[in-house]
PDB file of C-alpha atoms in Angstrom:
ATOM      1  CA  MET U  24      -5.445 -31.102 -11.816  1.00  0.00           C
ATOM      2  CA  SER U  25      -8.636 -29.068 -11.498  1.00  0.00           C
ATOM      3  CA  GLU U  26      -9.366 -26.418 -14.085  1.00  0.00           C
ATOM      4  CA  LYS U  27      -8.354 -22.917 -13.032  1.00  0.00           C
ATOM      5  CA  GLN U  28     -11.112 -20.353 -12.561  1.00  0.00           C
ATOM      6  CA  LYS U  29     -11.261 -17.579 -15.134  1.00  0.00           C
ATOM      7  CA  ILE U  30     -11.028 -14.025 -13.822  1.00  0.00           C
ATOM      8  CA  ASN U  31     -10.270 -10.526 -15.044  1.00  0.00           C
ATOM      9  CA  ILE U  32      -7.763  -8.172 -13.438  1.00  0.00           C
ATOM     10  CA  LEU U  33      -8.302  -4.501 -12.604  1.00  0.00           C
ATOM     11  CA  TRP U  34      -4.722  -3.225 -12.397  1.00  0.00           C
ATOM     12  CA  PHE U  35      -4.417   0.061 -10.531  1.00  0.00           C
ATOM     13  CA  THR U  36      -1.271   2.032 -11.379  1.00  0.00           C
ATOM     14  CA  LYS U  37      -1.453   5.830 -11.037  1.00  0.00           C
ATOM     15  CA  ASP U  38      -5.195   6.509 -11.045  1.00  0.00           C
ATOM     16  CA  LEU U  39      -6.364   5.370  -7.608  1.00  0.00           C
ATOM     17  CA  ARG U  40      -9.864   6.833  -7.792  1.00  0.00           C
ATOM     18  CA  ILE U  41     -12.987   4.763  -7.860  1.00  0.00           C
ATOM     19  CA  ARG U  42     -15.116   7.726  -8.917  1.00  0.00           C
ATOM     20  CA  ASP U  43     -15.219   8.312 -12.681  1.00  0.00           C
ATOM     21  CA  ASN U  44     -12.835   5.405 -13.217  1.00  0.00           C
ATOM     22  CA  GLU U  45     -13.298   4.088 -16.731  1.00  0.00           C
ATOM     23  CA  SER U  46     -11.439   0.810 -16.165  1.00  0.00           C
ATOM     24  CA  LEU U  47     -13.510   0.036 -13.068  1.00  0.00           C
ATOM     25  CA  TYR U  48     -16.691   0.870 -14.949  1.00  0.00           C
ATOM     26  CA  ARG U  49     -15.701  -1.309 -17.930  1.00  0.00           C
ATOM     27  CA  ILE U  50     -14.702  -4.334 -15.879  1.00  0.00           C
ATOM     28  CA  MET U  51     -18.002  -4.129 -13.986  1.00  0.00           C
ATOM     29  CA  GLN U  52     -19.790  -4.717 -17.308  1.00  0.00           C
ATOM     30  CA  GLU U  53     -18.012  -8.042 -17.814  1.00  0.00           C
ATOM     31  CA  ASP U  54     -19.484 -11.380 -16.765  1.00  0.00           C
ATOM     32  CA  LEU U  55     -16.334 -12.767 -15.172  1.00  0.00           C
ATOM     33  CA  PRO U  56     -15.380 -12.112 -11.545  1.00  0.00           C
ATOM     34  CA  PHE U  57     -12.389  -9.851 -11.166  1.00  0.00           C
ATOM     35  CA  LEU U  58      -9.562  -9.023  -8.823  1.00  0.00           C
ATOM     36  CA  ALA U  59      -8.339  -5.472  -8.197  1.00  0.00           C
ATOM     37  CA  VAL U  60      -4.543  -5.312  -7.877  1.00  0.00           C
ATOM     38  CA  TYR U  61      -2.028  -2.694  -6.766  1.00  0.00           C
ATOM     39  CA  ILE U  62       1.691  -3.487  -6.823  1.00  0.00           C
ATOM     40  CA  PHE U  63       4.430  -1.505  -5.133  1.00  0.00           C
ATOM     41  CA  ASP U  64       7.057  -2.413  -7.721  1.00  0.00           C
ATOM     42  CA  LYS U  65      10.344  -2.798  -5.873  1.00  0.00           C
ATOM     43  CA  ASP U  66      12.352  -1.641  -8.896  1.00  0.00           C
ATOM     44  CA  PHE U  67      10.604   1.728  -8.677  1.00  0.00           C
ATOM     45  CA  PHE U  68      11.765   2.226  -5.091  1.00  0.00           C
ATOM     46  CA  LYS U  69      15.390   1.273  -5.680  1.00  0.00           C
ATOM     47  CA  SER U  70      18.078   3.966  -5.552  1.00  0.00           C
ATOM     48  CA  LYS U  71      18.919   5.046  -9.078  1.00  0.00           C
ATOM     49  CA  GLN U  72      22.001   6.538 -10.699  1.00  0.00           C
ATOM     50  CA  PHE U  73      23.960   8.953  -8.482  1.00  0.00           C
ATOM     51  CA  GLY U  74      21.986   7.731  -5.470  1.00  0.00           C
ATOM     52  CA  PHE U  75      18.786   9.611  -6.254  1.00  0.00           C
ATOM     53  CA  ARG U  76      15.418   7.959  -5.775  1.00  0.00           C
ATOM     54  CA  LYS U  77      12.426   8.410  -8.015  1.00  0.00           C
ATOM     55  CA  ILE U  78      10.283   9.075  -4.988  1.00  0.00           C
ATOM     56  CA  GLY U  79      10.887  10.766  -1.635  1.00  0.00           C
ATOM     57  CA  LYS U  80       9.581   9.825   1.787  1.00  0.00           C
ATOM     58  CA  PHE U  81       6.709  12.328   1.730  1.00  0.00           C
ATOM     59  CA  ARG U  82       5.382  11.119  -1.598  1.00  0.00           C
ATOM     60  CA  ALA U  83       5.911   7.519  -0.487  1.00  0.00           C
ATOM     61  CA  LYS U  84       3.815   8.129   2.623  1.00  0.00           C
ATOM     62  CA  PHE U  85       1.125   9.831   0.554  1.00  0.00           C
ATOM     63  CA  LEU U  86       1.106   6.831  -1.789  1.00  0.00           C
ATOM     64  CA  LEU U  87       0.694   4.411   1.119  1.00  0.00           C
ATOM     65  CA  GLU U  88      -2.203   6.479   2.450  1.00  0.00           C
ATOM     66  CA  SER U  89      -3.797   6.665  -1.015  1.00  0.00           C
ATOM     67  CA  VAL U  90      -3.610   2.902  -1.504  1.00  0.00           C
ATOM     68  CA  LEU U  91      -5.072   2.376   1.976  1.00  0.00           C
ATOM     69  CA  ASP U  92      -7.953   4.683   1.050  1.00  0.00           C
ATOM     70  CA  LEU U  93      -8.415   2.745  -2.197  1.00  0.00           C
ATOM     71  CA  GLU U  94      -8.451  -0.518  -0.253  1.00  0.00           C
ATOM     72  CA  LYS U  95     -11.173   0.785   2.071  1.00  0.00           C
ATOM     73  CA  SER U  96     -13.260   2.067  -0.849  1.00  0.00           C
ATOM     74  CA  LEU U  97     -13.034  -1.262  -2.667  1.00  0.00           C
ATOM     75  CA  ASP U  98     -13.854  -3.162   0.509  1.00  0.00           C
ATOM     76  CA  GLN U  99     -17.058  -1.139   0.882  1.00  0.00           C
ATOM     77  CA  LYS U 100     -18.055  -2.401  -2.554  1.00  0.00           C
ATOM     78  CA  LYS U 101     -17.004  -5.983  -1.733  1.00  0.00           C
ATOM     79  CA  ILE U 102     -14.400  -5.892  -4.514  1.00  0.00           C
ATOM     80  CA  PRO U 103     -11.531  -8.363  -3.942  1.00  0.00           C
ATOM     81  CA  PHE U 104      -8.237  -6.482  -3.641  1.00  0.00           C
ATOM     82  CA  LEU U 105      -4.632  -7.679  -3.706  1.00  0.00           C
ATOM     83  CA  LYS U 106      -1.821  -5.414  -2.498  1.00  0.00           C
ATOM     84  CA  LYS U 107       1.727  -6.655  -3.023  1.00  0.00           C
ATOM     85  CA  PHE U 108       5.355  -5.511  -2.878  1.00  0.00           C
ATOM     86  CA  GLY U 109       7.683  -7.024  -5.473  1.00  0.00           C
ATOM     87  CA  LYS U 110       8.301  -7.174  -9.195  1.00  0.00           C
ATOM     88  CA  THR U 111       5.123  -6.580 -11.144  1.00  0.00           C
ATOM     89  CA  GLN U 112       5.530  -9.476 -13.557  1.00  0.00           C
ATOM     90  CA  THR U 113       6.266 -11.833 -10.642  1.00  0.00           C
ATOM     91  CA  VAL U 114       2.998 -10.885  -8.931  1.00  0.00           C
ATOM     92  CA  PHE U 115       1.032 -11.400 -12.143  1.00  0.00           C
ATOM     93  CA  LYS U 116       2.711 -14.779 -12.605  1.00  0.00           C
ATOM     94  CA  GLN U 117       1.729 -15.686  -9.028  1.00  0.00           C
ATOM     95  CA  ILE U 118      -1.896 -14.803  -9.785  1.00  0.00           C
ATOM     96  CA  SER U 119      -1.844 -16.719 -13.080  1.00  0.00           C
ATOM     97  CA  ASP U 120      -0.585 -19.830 -11.287  1.00  0.00           C
ATOM     98  CA  LEU U 121      -3.897 -19.889  -9.415  1.00  0.00           C
ATOM     99  CA  PHE U 122      -6.320 -18.366 -11.926  1.00  0.00           C
ATOM    100  CA  GLU U 123      -6.747 -18.156 -15.672  1.00  0.00           C
ATOM    101  CA  ILE U 124      -6.506 -14.429 -16.384  1.00  0.00           C
ATOM    102  CA  GLU U 125      -8.774 -13.532 -19.284  1.00  0.00           C
ATOM    103  CA  LYS U 126      -8.297  -9.768 -19.530  1.00  0.00           C
ATOM    104  CA  ILE U 127      -6.387  -6.964 -17.794  1.00  0.00           C
ATOM    105  CA  PHE U 128      -8.123  -3.592 -17.399  1.00  0.00           C
ATOM    106  CA  CYS U 129      -5.785  -0.668 -16.780  1.00  0.00           C
ATOM    107  CA  GLU U 130      -4.781   2.856 -17.696  1.00  0.00           C
ATOM    108  CA  LYS U 131      -2.831   3.209 -20.934  1.00  0.00           C
ATOM    109  CA  GLU U 132       0.773   4.205 -20.316  1.00  0.00           C
ATOM    110  CA  TRP U 133       2.992   6.183 -22.653  1.00  0.00           C
ATOM    111  CA  THR U 134       6.419   6.445 -21.020  1.00  0.00           C
ATOM    112  CA  GLN U 135       9.163   3.905 -21.632  1.00  0.00           C
ATOM    113  CA  GLU U 136       9.542   2.466 -18.141  1.00  0.00           C
ATOM    114  CA  GLU U 137       5.817   1.809 -17.792  1.00  0.00           C
ATOM    115  CA  ILE U 138       5.740   0.245 -21.267  1.00  0.00           C
ATOM    116  CA  ASP U 139       8.698  -1.972 -20.294  1.00  0.00           C
ATOM    117  CA  VAL U 140       6.794  -3.202 -17.220  1.00  0.00           C
ATOM    118  CA  GLU U 141       3.768  -3.968 -19.376  1.00  0.00           C
ATOM    119  CA  ASN U 142       5.949  -5.886 -21.843  1.00  0.00           C
ATOM    120  CA  GLU U 143       7.367  -7.925 -18.962  1.00  0.00           C
ATOM    121  CA  ILE U 144       3.804  -8.869 -18.005  1.00  0.00           C
ATOM    122  CA  ARG U 145       3.152  -9.887 -21.609  1.00  0.00           C
ATOM    123  CA  THR U 146       6.120 -12.272 -21.494  1.00  0.00           C
ATOM    124  CA  VAL U 147       4.547 -14.235 -18.617  1.00  0.00           C
ATOM    125  CA  LEU U 148       0.945 -13.784 -19.837  1.00  0.00           C
ATOM    126  CA  PRO U 149       1.223 -13.829 -23.652  1.00  0.00           C
ATOM    127  CA  THR U 150      -2.408 -14.757 -24.337  1.00  0.00           C
ATOM    128  CA  VAL U 151      -4.082 -12.273 -22.006  1.00  0.00           C
ATOM    129  CA  LYS U 152      -6.265  -9.560 -23.559  1.00  0.00           C
ATOM    130  CA  TRP U 153      -5.906  -5.903 -22.564  1.00  0.00           C
ATOM    131  CA  SER U 154      -8.497  -3.158 -22.113  1.00  0.00           C
ATOM    132  CA  LYS U 155      -6.979   0.288 -21.637  1.00  0.00           C
ATOM    133  CA  SER U 156      -8.448   3.644 -20.658  1.00  0.00           C
ATOM    134  CA  HIS U 157      -7.174   7.223 -20.929  1.00  0.00           C
ATOM    135  CA  SER U 158      -8.034   8.417 -17.437  1.00  0.00           C
ATOM    136  CA  GLN U 159      -4.933  10.580 -17.130  1.00  0.00           C
ATOM    137  CA  PHE U 160      -5.976  12.922 -19.948  1.00  0.00           C
ATOM    138  CA  LEU U 161      -8.412  15.793 -19.896  1.00  0.00           C
ATOM    139  CA  LEU U 162      -8.939  15.157 -23.605  1.00  0.00           C
ATOM    140  CA  LYS U 163      -8.807  11.679 -25.079  1.00  0.00           C
ATOM    141  CA  PRO U 164      -6.325  11.156 -27.941  1.00  0.00           C
ATOM    142  CA  GLU U 165      -9.100  10.510 -30.456  1.00  0.00           C
ATOM    143  CA  PHE U 166     -10.453  14.014 -29.788  1.00  0.00           C
ATOM    144  CA  VAL U 167      -7.387  15.607 -31.400  1.00  0.00           C
ATOM    145  CA  GLU U 168      -6.602  12.847 -33.880  1.00  0.00           C
ATOM    146  CA  GLY U 169      -6.293  14.308 -37.355  1.00  0.00           C
ATOM    147  CA  LYS U 170      -6.785  17.866 -36.049  1.00  0.00           C
ATOM    148  CA  LEU U 171      -3.217  18.906 -35.241  1.00  0.00           C
ATOM    149  CA  GLU U 172      -2.970  21.168 -38.298  1.00  0.00           C
ATOM    150  CA  THR U 173      -6.015  23.180 -37.215  1.00  0.00           C
ATOM    151  CA  MET U 174      -5.145  23.286 -33.531  1.00  0.00           C
ATOM    152  CA  PRO U 175      -4.417  26.833 -32.223  1.00  0.00           C
ATOM    153  CA  LEU U 176      -0.737  27.414 -31.499  1.00  0.00           C
ATOM    154  CA  LEU U 177      -1.386  29.589 -28.449  1.00  0.00           C
ATOM    155  CA  PHE U 178      -2.862  28.045 -25.310  1.00  0.00           C
ATOM    156  CA  THR U 179      -5.308  30.921 -24.761  1.00  0.00           C
ATOM    157  CA  ASN U 180      -6.812  30.408 -28.213  1.00  0.00           C
ATOM    158  CA  PHE U 181      -6.887  26.660 -27.614  1.00  0.00           C
ATOM    159  CA  ARG U 182      -8.620  27.116 -24.253  1.00  0.00           C
ATOM    160  CA  GLN U 183     -11.217  29.473 -25.745  1.00  0.00           C
ATOM    161  CA  LYS U 184     -11.975  27.020 -28.528  1.00  0.00           C
ATOM    162  CA  ILE U 185     -12.290  24.159 -26.053  1.00  0.00           C
ATOM    163  CA  GLU U 186     -14.598  26.160 -23.785  1.00  0.00           C
ATOM    164  CA  LYS U 187     -16.790  27.017 -26.754  1.00  0.00           C
ATOM    165  CA  ASP U 188     -16.944  23.729 -28.643  1.00  0.00           C
ATOM    166  CA  LEU U 189     -16.047  20.873 -26.324  1.00  0.00           C
ATOM    167  CA  GLU U 190     -18.838  18.692 -24.997  1.00  0.00           C
ATOM    168  CA  ILE U 191     -17.842  17.256 -21.622  1.00  0.00           C
ATOM    169  CA  ARG U 192     -18.673  13.565 -21.338  1.00  0.00           C
ATOM    170  CA  ASN U 193     -20.719  12.277 -18.454  1.00  0.00           C
ATOM    171  CA  GLU U 194     -18.848  10.672 -15.574  1.00  0.00           C
ATOM    172  CA  PHE U 195     -18.421   6.928 -15.572  1.00  0.00           C
ATOM    173  CA  ILE U 196     -20.661   5.886 -12.711  1.00  0.00           C
ATOM    174  CA  SER U 197     -18.064   3.509 -11.328  1.00  0.00           C
ATOM    175  CA  ASP U 198     -18.455   4.689  -7.731  1.00  0.00           C
ATOM    176  CA  GLU U 199     -22.162   3.793  -7.757  1.00  0.00           C
ATOM    177  CA  LEU U 200     -21.589   0.187  -8.805  1.00  0.00           C
ATOM    178  CA  PHE U 201     -21.213  -2.717  -6.410  1.00  0.00           C
ATOM    179  CA  TYR U 202     -19.422  -5.998  -6.979  1.00  0.00           C
ATOM    180  CA  ASN U 203     -22.015  -8.451  -8.255  1.00  0.00           C
ATOM    181  CA  LYS U 204     -19.764 -11.284  -9.419  1.00  0.00           C
ATOM    182  CA  SER U 205     -19.226 -14.702  -7.936  1.00  0.00           C
ATOM    183  CA  LEU U 206     -16.820 -14.751  -5.002  1.00  0.00           C
ATOM    184  CA  PHE U 207     -13.595 -16.758  -5.096  1.00  0.00           C
ATOM    185  CA  ASP U 208     -10.876 -17.834  -2.709  1.00  0.00           C
ATOM    186  CA  LEU U 209      -7.900 -15.594  -3.465  1.00  0.00           C
ATOM    187  CA  LYS U 210      -5.319 -17.844  -1.757  1.00  0.00           C
ATOM    188  CA  ILE U 211      -2.757 -15.015  -1.885  1.00  0.00           C
ATOM    189  CA  LYS U 212      -2.228 -12.822   1.137  1.00  0.00           C
ATOM    190  CA  ASN U 213      -1.895  -9.060   0.997  1.00  0.00           C
ATOM    191  CA  ASP U 214       1.527  -7.754   1.986  1.00  0.00           C
ATOM    192  CA  ASP U 215       1.880  -5.538   5.047  1.00  0.00           C
ATOM    193  CA  ILE U 216       3.610  -2.587   3.396  1.00  0.00           C
ATOM    194  CA  THR U 217       5.160   0.251   5.395  1.00  0.00           C
ATOM    195  CA  LEU U 218       7.622   3.046   4.715  1.00  0.00           C
ATOM    196  CA  LYS U 219      10.396   0.677   5.798  1.00  0.00           C
ATOM    197  CA  THR U 220       9.230  -1.813   3.187  1.00  0.00           C
ATOM    198  CA  LEU U 221       9.755   0.910   0.595  1.00  0.00           C
ATOM    199  CA  GLY U 222      13.191   1.786   1.974  1.00  0.00           C
ATOM    200  CA  PHE U 223      12.350   4.815   4.135  1.00  0.00           C
ATOM    201  CA  ASP U 224      12.444   5.536   7.847  1.00  0.00           C
ATOM    202  CA  ASP U 225       9.051   6.173   9.385  1.00  0.00           C
ATOM    203  CA  PHE U 226       8.204   9.742  10.399  1.00  0.00           C
ATOM    204  CA  GLU U 227       5.298  11.824  11.605  1.00  0.00           C
ATOM    205  CA  SER U 228       3.901  14.739   9.634  1.00  0.00           C
ATOM    206  CA  HIS U 229       3.500  18.017  11.530  1.00  0.00           C
TER     207      HIS U 229
END
């Protein structure tokens, strides 16, 4: 059996920007080729207790359009992109059957369901390293670490202090970078994902 090629994974979850994207910027600094991945996790689109969904048809359509826009942006930069519908850990296992995944770059999650999904990935990829960013926060956790006692209790006071003292970091220049890694044969096809795939009837916005 031939040795599997080593790659990194850029796992898109909620932050679908390529501009000022820390994970994209970080993975571009690595030597290994990488694969960008977005997964429509089928468990997320299942009906939940009392028949309520986590997501409605309008948000689902917006998500499809956002992922399509992401796909086009990545294609312009020649970044390999995999778009799948299924269980997240199953898709990662499918990738790992073909490639040796060295490191996963992604946004750090804090809520239980997202942590559970990550733990499921760890069960199928126990040796993979992780590199996480805090793209969803205006202020990174380390900015307030050890400062809770001195933090103003009122938002107005907090805002005034931030406006006075906070130094805004420069943007990560991720949107100016182009894929400069070796190309590889993905061997996995993108899924054709529609509203019906996600469990919704198609409709037109007016």
